[in-house]
Short mmCIF file of C-alpha atoms in Angstrom, two decimals:
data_model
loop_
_atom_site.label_atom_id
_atom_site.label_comp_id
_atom_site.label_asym_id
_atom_site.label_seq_id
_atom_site.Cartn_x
_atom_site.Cartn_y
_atom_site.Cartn_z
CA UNK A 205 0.00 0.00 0.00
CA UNK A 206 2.48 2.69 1.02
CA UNK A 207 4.82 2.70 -2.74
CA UNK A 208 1.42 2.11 -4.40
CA UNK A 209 0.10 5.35 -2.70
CA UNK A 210 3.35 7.49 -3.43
CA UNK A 211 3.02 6.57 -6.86
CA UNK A 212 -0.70 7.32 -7.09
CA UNK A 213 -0.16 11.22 -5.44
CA UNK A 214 3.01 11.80 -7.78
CA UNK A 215 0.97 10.84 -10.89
CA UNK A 216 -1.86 12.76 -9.61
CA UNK A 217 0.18 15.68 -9.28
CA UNK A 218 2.15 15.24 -12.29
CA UNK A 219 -0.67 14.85 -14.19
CA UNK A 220 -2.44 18.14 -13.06
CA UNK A 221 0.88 19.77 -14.04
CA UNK A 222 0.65 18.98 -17.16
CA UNK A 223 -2.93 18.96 -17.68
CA UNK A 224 -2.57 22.72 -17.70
CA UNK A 225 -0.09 22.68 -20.45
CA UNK A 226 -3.15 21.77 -22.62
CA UNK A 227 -6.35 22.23 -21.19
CA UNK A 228 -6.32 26.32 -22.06
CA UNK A 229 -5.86 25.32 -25.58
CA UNK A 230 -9.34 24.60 -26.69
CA UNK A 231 -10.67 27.19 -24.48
CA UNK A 232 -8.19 30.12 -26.31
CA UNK A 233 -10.97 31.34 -28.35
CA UNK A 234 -12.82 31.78 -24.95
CA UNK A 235 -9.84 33.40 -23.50
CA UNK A 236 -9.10 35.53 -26.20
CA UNK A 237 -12.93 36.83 -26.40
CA UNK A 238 -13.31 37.52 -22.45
CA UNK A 239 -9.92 39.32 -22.26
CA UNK A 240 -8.82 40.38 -25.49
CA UNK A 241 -6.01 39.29 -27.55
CA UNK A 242 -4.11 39.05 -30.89
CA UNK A 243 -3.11 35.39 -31.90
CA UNK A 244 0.74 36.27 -30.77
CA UNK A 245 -0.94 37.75 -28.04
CA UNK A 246 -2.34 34.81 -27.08
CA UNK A 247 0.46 32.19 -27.19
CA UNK A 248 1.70 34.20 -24.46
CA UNK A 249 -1.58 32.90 -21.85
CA UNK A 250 1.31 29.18 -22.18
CA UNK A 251 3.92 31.10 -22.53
CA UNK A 252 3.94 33.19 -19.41
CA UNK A 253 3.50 29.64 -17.90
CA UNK A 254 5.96 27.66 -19.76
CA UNK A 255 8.61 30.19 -19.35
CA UNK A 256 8.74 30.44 -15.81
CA UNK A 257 8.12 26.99 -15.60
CA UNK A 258 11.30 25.96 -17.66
CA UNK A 259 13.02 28.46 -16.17
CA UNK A 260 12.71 27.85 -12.64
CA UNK A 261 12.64 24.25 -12.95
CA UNK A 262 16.60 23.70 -12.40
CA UNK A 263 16.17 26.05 -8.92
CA UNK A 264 13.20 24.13 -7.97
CA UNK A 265 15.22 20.43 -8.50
CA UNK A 266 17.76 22.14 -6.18
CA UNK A 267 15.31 23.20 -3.50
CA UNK A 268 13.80 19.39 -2.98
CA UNK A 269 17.25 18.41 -2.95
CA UNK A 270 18.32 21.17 0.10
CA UNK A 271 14.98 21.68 1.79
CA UNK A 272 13.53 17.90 1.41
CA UNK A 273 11.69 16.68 -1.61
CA UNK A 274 8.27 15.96 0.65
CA UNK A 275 8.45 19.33 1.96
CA UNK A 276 8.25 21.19 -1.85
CA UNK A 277 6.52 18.77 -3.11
CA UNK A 278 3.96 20.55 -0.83
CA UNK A 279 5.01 23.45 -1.20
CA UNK A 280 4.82 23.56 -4.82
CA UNK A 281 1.07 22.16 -4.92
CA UNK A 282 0.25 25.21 -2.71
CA UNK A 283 1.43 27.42 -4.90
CA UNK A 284 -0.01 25.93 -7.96
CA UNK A 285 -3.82 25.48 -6.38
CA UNK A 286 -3.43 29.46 -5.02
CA UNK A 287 -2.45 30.49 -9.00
CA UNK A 288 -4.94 28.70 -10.21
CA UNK A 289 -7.75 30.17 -8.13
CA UNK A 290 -6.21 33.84 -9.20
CA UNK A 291 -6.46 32.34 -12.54
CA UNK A 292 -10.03 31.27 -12.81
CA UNK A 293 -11.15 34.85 -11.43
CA UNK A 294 -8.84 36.87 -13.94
CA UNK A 295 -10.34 39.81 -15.21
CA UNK A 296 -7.67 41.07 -17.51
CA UNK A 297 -5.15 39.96 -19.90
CA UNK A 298 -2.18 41.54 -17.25
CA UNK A 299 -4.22 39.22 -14.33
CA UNK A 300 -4.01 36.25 -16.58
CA UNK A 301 -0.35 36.14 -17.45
CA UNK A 302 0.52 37.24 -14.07
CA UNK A 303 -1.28 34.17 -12.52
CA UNK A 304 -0.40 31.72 -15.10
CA UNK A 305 3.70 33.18 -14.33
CA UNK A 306 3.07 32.17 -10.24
CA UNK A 307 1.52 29.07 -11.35
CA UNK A 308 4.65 27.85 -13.10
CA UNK A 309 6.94 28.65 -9.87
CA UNK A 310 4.66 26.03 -8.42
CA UNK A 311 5.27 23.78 -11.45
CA UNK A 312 8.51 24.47 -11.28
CA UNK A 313 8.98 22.91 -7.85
CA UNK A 314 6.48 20.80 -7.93
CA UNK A 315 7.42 18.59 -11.49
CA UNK A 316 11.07 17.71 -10.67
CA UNK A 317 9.97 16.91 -6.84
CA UNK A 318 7.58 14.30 -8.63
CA UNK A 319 10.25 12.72 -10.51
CA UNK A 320 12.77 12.93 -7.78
CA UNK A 321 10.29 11.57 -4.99
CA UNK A 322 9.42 8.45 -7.59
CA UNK A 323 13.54 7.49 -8.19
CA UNK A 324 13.73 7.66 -4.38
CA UNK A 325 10.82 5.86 -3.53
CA UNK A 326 11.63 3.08 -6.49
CA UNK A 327 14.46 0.85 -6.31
CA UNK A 328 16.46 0.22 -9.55
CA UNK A 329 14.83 -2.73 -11.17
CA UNK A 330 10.83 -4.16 -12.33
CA UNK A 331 9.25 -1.67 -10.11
CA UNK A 332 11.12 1.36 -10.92
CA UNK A 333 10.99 0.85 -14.75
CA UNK A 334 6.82 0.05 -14.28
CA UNK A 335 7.23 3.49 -12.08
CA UNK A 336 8.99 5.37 -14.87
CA UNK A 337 7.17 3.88 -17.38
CA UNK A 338 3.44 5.08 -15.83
CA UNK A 339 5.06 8.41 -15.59
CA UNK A 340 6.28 8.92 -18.75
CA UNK A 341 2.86 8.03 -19.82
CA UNK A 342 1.03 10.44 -17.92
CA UNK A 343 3.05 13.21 -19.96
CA UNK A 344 0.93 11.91 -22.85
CA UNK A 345 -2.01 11.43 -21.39
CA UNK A 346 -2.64 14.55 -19.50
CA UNK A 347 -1.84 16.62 -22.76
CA UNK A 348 -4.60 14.92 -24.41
CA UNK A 349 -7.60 14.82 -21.74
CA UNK A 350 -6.57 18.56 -21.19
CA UNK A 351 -7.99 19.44 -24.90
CA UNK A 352 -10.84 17.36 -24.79
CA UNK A 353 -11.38 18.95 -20.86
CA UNK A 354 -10.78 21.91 -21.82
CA UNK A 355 -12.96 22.42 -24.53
CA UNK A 356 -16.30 20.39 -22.57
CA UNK A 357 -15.66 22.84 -19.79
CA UNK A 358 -15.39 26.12 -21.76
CA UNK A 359 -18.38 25.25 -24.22
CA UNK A 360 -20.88 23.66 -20.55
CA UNK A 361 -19.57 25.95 -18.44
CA UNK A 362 -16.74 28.35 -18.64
CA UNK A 363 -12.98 28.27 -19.56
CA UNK A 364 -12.14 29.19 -15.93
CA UNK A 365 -13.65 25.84 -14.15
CA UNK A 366 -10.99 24.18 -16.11
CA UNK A 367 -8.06 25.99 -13.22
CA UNK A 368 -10.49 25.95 -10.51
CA UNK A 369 -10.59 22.35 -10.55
CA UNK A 370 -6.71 22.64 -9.55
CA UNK A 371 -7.92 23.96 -6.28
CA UNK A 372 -9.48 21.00 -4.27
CA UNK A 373 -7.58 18.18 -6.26
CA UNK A 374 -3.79 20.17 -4.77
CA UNK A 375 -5.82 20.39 -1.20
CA UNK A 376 -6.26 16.50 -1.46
CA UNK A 377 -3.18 15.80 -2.74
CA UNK A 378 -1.05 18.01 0.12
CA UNK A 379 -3.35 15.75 2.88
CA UNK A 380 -2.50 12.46 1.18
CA UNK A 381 1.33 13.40 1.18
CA UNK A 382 1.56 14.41 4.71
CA UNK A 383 -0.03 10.59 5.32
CA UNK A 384 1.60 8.35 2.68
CA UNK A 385 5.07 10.05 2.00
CA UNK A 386 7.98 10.22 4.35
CA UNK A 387 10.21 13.04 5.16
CA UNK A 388 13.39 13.16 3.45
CA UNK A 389 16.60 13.88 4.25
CA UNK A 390 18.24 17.38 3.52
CA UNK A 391 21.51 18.46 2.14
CA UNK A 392 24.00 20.85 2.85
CA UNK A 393 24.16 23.24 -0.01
CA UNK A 394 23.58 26.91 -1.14
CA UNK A 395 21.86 28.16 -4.64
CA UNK A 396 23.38 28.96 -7.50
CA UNK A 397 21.39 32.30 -8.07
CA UNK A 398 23.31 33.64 -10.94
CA UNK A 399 22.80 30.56 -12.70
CA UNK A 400 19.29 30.57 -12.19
CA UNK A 401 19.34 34.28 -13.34
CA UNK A 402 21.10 33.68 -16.56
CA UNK A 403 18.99 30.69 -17.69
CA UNK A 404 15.60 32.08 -17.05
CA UNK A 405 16.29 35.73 -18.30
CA UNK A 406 18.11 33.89 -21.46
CA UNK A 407 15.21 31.35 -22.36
CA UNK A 408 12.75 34.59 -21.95
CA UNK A 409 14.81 37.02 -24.52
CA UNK A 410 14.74 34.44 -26.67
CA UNK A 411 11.24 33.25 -26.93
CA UNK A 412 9.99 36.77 -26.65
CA UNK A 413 11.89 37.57 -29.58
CA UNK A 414 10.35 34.96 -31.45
CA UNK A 415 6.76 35.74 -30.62
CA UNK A 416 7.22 39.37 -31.66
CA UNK A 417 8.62 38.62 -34.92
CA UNK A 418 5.23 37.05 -35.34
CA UNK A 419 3.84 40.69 -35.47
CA UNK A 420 6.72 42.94 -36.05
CA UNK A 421 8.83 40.97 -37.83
CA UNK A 422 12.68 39.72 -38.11
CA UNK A 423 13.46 43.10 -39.15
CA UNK A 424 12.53 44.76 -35.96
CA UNK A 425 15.19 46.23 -33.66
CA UNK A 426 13.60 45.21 -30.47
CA UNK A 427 13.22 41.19 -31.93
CA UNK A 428 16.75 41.06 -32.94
CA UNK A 429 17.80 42.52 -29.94
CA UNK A 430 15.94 40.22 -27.83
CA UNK A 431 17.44 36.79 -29.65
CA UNK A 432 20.72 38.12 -29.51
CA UNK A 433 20.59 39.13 -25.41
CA UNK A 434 19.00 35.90 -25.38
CA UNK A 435 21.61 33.90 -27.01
CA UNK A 436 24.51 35.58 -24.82
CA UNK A 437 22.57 35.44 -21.51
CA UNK A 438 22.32 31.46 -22.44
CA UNK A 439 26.09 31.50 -23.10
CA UNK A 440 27.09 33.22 -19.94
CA UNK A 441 24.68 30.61 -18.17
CA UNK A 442 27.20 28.02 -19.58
CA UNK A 443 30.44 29.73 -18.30
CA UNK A 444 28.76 30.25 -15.15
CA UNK A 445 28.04 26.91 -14.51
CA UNK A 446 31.23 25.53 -15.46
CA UNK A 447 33.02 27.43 -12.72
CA UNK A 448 30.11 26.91 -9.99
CA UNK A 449 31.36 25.13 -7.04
CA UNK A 450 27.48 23.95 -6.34
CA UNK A 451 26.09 24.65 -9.95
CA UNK A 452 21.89 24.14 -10.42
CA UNK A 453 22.79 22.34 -13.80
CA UNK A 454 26.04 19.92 -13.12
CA UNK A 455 27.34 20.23 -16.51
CA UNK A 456 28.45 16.28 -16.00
CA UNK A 457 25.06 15.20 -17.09
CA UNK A 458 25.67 16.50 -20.53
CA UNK A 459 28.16 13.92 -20.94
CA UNK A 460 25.88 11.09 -20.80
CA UNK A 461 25.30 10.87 -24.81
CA UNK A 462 21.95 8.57 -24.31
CA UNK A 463 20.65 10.85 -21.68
CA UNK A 464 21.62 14.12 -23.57
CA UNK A 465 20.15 12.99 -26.93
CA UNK A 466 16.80 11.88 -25.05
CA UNK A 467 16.20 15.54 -23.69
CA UNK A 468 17.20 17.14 -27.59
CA UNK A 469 14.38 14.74 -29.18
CA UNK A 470 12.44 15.74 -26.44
CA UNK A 471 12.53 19.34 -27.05
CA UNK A 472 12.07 18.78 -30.76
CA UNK A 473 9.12 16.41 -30.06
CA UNK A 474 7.53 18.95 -27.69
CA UNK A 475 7.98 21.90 -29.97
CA UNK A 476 5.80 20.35 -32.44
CA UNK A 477 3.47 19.10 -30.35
CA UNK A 478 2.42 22.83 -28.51
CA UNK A 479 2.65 23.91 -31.98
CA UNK A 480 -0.33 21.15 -32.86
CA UNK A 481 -2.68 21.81 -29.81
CA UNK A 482 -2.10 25.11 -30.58
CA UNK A 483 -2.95 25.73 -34.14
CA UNK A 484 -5.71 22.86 -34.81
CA UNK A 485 -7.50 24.24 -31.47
CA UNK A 486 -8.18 27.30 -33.73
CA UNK A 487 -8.51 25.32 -37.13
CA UNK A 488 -11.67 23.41 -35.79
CA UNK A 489 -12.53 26.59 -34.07
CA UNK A 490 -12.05 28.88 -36.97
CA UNK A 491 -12.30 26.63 -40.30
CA UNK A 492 -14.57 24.07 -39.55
CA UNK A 493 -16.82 25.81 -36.92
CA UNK A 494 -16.92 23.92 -34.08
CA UNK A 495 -18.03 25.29 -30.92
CA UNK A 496 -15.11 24.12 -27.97
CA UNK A 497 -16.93 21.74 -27.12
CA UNK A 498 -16.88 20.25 -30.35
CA UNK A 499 -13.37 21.22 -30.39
CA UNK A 500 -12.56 19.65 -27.67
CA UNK A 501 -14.50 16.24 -28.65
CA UNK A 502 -12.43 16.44 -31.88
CA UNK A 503 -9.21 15.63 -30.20
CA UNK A 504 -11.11 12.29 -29.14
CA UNK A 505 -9.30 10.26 -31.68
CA UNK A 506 -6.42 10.97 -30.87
CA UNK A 507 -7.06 10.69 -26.78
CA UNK A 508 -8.51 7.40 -27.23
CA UNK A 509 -5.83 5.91 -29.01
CA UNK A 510 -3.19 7.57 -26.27
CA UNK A 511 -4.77 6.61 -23.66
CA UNK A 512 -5.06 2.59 -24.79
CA UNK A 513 -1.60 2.79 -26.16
CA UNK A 514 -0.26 4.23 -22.62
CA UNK A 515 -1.87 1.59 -20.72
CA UNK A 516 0.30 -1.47 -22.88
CA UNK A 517 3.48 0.20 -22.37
CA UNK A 518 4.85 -1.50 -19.44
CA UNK A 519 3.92 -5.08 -21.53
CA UNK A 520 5.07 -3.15 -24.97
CA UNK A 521 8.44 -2.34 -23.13
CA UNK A 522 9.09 -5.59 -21.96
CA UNK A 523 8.92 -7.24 -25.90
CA UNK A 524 10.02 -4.91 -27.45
CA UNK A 525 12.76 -2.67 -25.48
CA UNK A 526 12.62 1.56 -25.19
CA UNK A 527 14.28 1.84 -28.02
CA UNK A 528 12.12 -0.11 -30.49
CA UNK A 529 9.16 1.99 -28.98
CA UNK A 530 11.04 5.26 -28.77
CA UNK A 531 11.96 5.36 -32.69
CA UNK A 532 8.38 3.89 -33.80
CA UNK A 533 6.38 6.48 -31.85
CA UNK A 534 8.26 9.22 -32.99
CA UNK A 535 8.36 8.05 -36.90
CA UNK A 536 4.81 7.79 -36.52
CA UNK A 537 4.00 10.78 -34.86
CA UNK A 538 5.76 12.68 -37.73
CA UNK A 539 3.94 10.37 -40.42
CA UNK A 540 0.54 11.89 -38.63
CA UNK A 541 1.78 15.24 -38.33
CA UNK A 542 2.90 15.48 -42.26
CA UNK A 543 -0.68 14.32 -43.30
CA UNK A 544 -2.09 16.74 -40.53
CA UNK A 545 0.06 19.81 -42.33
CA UNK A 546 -2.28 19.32 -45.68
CA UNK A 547 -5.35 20.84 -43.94
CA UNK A 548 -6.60 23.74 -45.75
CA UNK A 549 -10.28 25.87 -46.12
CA UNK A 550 -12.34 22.95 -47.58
CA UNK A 551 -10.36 20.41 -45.92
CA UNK A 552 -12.90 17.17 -44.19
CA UNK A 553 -12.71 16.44 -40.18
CA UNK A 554 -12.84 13.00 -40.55
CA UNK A 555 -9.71 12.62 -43.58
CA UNK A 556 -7.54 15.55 -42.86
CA UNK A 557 -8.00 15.68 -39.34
CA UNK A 558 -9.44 12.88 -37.59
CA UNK A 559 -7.35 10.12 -39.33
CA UNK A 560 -3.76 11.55 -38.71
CA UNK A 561 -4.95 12.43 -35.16
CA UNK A 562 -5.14 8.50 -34.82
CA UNK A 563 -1.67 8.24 -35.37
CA UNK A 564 -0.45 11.15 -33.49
CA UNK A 565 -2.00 9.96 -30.48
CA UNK A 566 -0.45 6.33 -31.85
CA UNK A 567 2.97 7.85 -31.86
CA UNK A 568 2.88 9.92 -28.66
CA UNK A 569 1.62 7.12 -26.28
CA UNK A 570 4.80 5.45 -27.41
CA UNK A 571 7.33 7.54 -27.21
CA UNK A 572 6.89 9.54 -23.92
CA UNK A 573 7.29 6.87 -21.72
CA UNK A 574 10.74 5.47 -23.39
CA UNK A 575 12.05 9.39 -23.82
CA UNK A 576 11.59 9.12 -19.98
CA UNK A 577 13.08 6.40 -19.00
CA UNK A 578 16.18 7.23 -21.26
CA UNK A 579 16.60 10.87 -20.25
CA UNK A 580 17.04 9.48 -16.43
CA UNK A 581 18.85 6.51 -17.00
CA UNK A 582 22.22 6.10 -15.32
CA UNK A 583 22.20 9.39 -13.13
CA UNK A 584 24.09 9.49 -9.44
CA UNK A 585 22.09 9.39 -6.37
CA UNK A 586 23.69 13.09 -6.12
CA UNK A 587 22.57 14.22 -9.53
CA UNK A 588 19.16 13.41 -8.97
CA UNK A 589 16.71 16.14 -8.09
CA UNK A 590 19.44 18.13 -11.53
CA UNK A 591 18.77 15.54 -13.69
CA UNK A 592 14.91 14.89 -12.86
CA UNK A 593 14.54 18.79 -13.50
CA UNK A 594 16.69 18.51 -16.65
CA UNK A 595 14.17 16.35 -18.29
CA UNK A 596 11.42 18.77 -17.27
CA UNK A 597 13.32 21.99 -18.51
CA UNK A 598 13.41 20.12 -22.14
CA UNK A 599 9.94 19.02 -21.70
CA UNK A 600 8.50 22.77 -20.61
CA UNK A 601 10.94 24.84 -22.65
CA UNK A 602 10.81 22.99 -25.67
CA UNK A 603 7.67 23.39 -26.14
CA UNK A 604 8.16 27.23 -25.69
CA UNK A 605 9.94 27.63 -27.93
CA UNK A 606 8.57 25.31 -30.71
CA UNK A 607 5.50 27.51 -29.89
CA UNK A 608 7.16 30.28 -30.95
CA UNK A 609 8.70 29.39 -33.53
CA UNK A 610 5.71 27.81 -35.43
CA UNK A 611 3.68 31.38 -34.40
CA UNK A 612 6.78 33.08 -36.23
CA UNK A 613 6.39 30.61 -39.46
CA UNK A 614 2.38 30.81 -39.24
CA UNK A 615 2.49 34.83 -39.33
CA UNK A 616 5.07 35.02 -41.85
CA UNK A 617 2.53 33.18 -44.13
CA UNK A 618 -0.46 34.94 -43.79
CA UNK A 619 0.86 38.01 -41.92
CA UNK A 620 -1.86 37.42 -39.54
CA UNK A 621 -5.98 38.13 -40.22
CA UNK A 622 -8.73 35.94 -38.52
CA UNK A 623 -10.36 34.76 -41.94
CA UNK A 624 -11.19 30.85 -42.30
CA UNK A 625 -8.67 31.18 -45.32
CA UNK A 626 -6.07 33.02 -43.11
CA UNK A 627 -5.98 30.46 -40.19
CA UNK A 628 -5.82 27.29 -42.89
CA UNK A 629 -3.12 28.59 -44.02
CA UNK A 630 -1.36 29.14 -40.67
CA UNK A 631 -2.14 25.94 -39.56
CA UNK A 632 -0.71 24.62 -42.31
CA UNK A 633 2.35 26.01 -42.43
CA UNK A 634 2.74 26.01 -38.39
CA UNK A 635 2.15 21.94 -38.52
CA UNK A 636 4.33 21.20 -41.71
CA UNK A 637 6.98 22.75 -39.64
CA UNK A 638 6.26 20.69 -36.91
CA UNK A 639 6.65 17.55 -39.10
CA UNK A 640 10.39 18.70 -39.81
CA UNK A 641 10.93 19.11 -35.78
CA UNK A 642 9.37 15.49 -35.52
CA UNK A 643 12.00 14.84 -38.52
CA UNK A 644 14.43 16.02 -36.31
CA UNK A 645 13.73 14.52 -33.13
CA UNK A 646 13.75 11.25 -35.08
CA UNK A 647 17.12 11.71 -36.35
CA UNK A 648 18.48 12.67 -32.95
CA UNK A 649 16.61 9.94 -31.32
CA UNK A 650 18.21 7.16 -33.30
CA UNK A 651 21.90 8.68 -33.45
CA UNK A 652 22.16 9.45 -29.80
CA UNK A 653 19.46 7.50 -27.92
CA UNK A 654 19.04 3.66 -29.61
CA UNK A 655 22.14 3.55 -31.46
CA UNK A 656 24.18 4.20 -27.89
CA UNK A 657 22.02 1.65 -26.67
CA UNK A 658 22.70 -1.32 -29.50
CA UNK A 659 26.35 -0.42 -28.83
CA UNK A 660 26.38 -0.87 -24.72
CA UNK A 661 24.45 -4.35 -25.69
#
């Protein structure tokens, strides 16, 4: 009972975390009518989330590790339930981003003290690699029932029930970790606040530049400006850490190749994937004229098929090894997101968007759970709360800036406009570029990832 409890509140909590990645997607057009915004506007209701998020997950790894994982794992659900009340009673665009910025500082320390809580509570072996492989899963999962959520909640009731839910779920979830999980034990250790100042100023720059290019363009002084601080803040973050006698982001975990190449395919995967919820949220919305909760019932076939597929992956992994699953799901996840790219004004749900979304959700119930397991494989009993936050930085801020990027390629198509023709063609173009991340990932998934593991065997 007790490890079968842990595991049940970390996947809880986990998957609230990330339900929120995805459940404001299908109510955007809600959003964006209550409180006003612009379509680069509005990538910034994730954005101000993601951002922090990303950038305060290395800080937050280091907290569980100095202040007890238990104790911000509780921490960090308080945090989270508080922002997401502000949330739901946000009555301006500066209210909303504010919020959804304090709710990732709770993600921030509460993802990695998930992660970190399940390696210490698992021994190496069956029941760690079951662990892993439920909470790689989740990852998957939650994205999914987030749109469908999302868009049942904002069409029956309001976008805003879809946060408030947050509320007694992180209450219940605080009382069953005071019960089930025990204290742990704290290090000695100090912060490294410059690094954590470099890294989450330099991620910022940089995605901000990209989201105003969407509007202003590359030619703008203040974009440029802001991808160039944000390239040299992310440089300095580097040299800082390299001379750090207690850095937040050991550089030594780069030199694992397997675990290194794990958290580039994830970033690639997750780009395109924020990129997807994000543009075919509008394309049904926009195109095709579905309400949100039809919307949100759209993204069924793909949910579905996640779902079942998530639930065989402890049995998949056993017959057929991570790496087996890890290239398939990502092959077809790009095979699904290439058909998904031909949508256009007089495309039909049901061939353009229904039947790729089959193998999307195909792909992605396969290869979360092995990009998981790969991207915390082999890391010291010291390393751990770094390298569990390490996987969530390249899960969070990869999709950040995918988002941004595919925004940037959208507008540059179009040059923005809310006509049916106008958001075909941005979806379009956003989700063909997501096919060449997926391309990507792919590529960096079988070079670094399986083809480190054939040679170890």
């Amino acid at each position: 009972m007790g490890t079968g409890a842990i595991l049940a509140i970390i996947l809880v909590s986990y998957f609230m975390v990330i339900l929120d990645n995805s459940i404001v997607f299908t109510g955007l057009a809600r959003i964006r009518d209550d409180l006003g915004f612009s379509t680069a506007g509005l990538s910034w209701v994730q954005n101000a989330y993601t951002l922090v998020f990303g950038g305060l997950l290395l800080l937050g790894a280091r907290a569980g590790d100095i202040f007890g994982r238990r104790r911000m794992f509780m921490v960090g659900l308080s945090i989270f339930a508080a922002a997401s009340l502000a949330i739901g009673a946000a009555q301006s665009a500066e209210w909303m981003f504010v919020a959804r910025a304090v709710q990732g500082v709770g993600s921030a320390i509460l993802a990695p003290a998930t992660l970190s809580l399940l390696t210490a509570s698992f021994a190496e072996g069956h029941a760690r690699t079951r662990a892993v492989a439920a909470y790689g899963s989740v990852a998957g999962i939650g994205a999914s029932v987030g749109l469908v959520l999302g868009g049942v909640l904002a069409d029956l009731t309001s976008w805003r029930v879809g946060f408030l839910i947050n509320v007694p779920i992180g209450v219940l979830m605080i009382i069953a970790a005071l019960r089930f999980i025990p204290a742990s034990t704290r290090q000695s250790g100090r912060f490294d606040v410059l690094g954590v100042i470099t890294s989450t100023l330099g991620m910022t720059a940089l995605v901000y530049g990209f989201v105003r290019s969407a509007e202003d363009g590359w030619a703008d002084p203040v974009t440029l400006l802001a991808v160039a601080a944000g390239a040299v803040l992310l440089a300095l973050f580097v040299l800082v850490e390299s001379k750090a006698s207690q850095p937040i982001m050991p550089l030594r975990l780069f030199c694992n190749r397997q675990r290194s190449g794990a958290n580039g395919a994830r970033m690639l995967f997750l780009g395109a994937m924020m990129g997807y919820f994000f543009f075919i949220t509008q394309y049904l919305q926009g195109v095709l004229g579905f309400s949100p909760l039809q919307a949100g019932l759209g993204f069924l076939p793909m949910t579905v098929v996640n779902f079942a597929v998530a639930l065989a992956i402890p049995r998949l992994t056993r017959r057929f090894g991570n790496s087996a699953l890890l290239v398939t799901g990502i092959a077809v996840t790009f095979a699904g997101m290439l058909w998904l790219g031909r949508v256009g004004v007089d495309s039909e749900y049901l061939t353009a968007v229904a039947l790729p979304m089959v193998l999307i959700g195909f792909g992605q119930g396969l290869a979360f759970a092995p990009l998981t397991a790969a991207g915390v494989a082999g890391i010291e009993p010291l390393d751990a709360g770094a390298g569990s936050g390490l996987v969530n930085v390249a899960h969070q801020l990869g999709g950040s800036l995918g988002l941004a990027v595919l925004v940037a390629v959208s507008a540059g198509v179009t040059g923005g406009g809310g006509s049916a023709a106008a958001v075909a063609a941005e979806a379009s173009a956003a989700l063909t570029t997501g096919a060449l991340l997926l391309a990507l990932s792919l590529t960096v998934a079988a070079v670094f990832v399986t083809s480190r593991k054939r040679a170890r065997n």
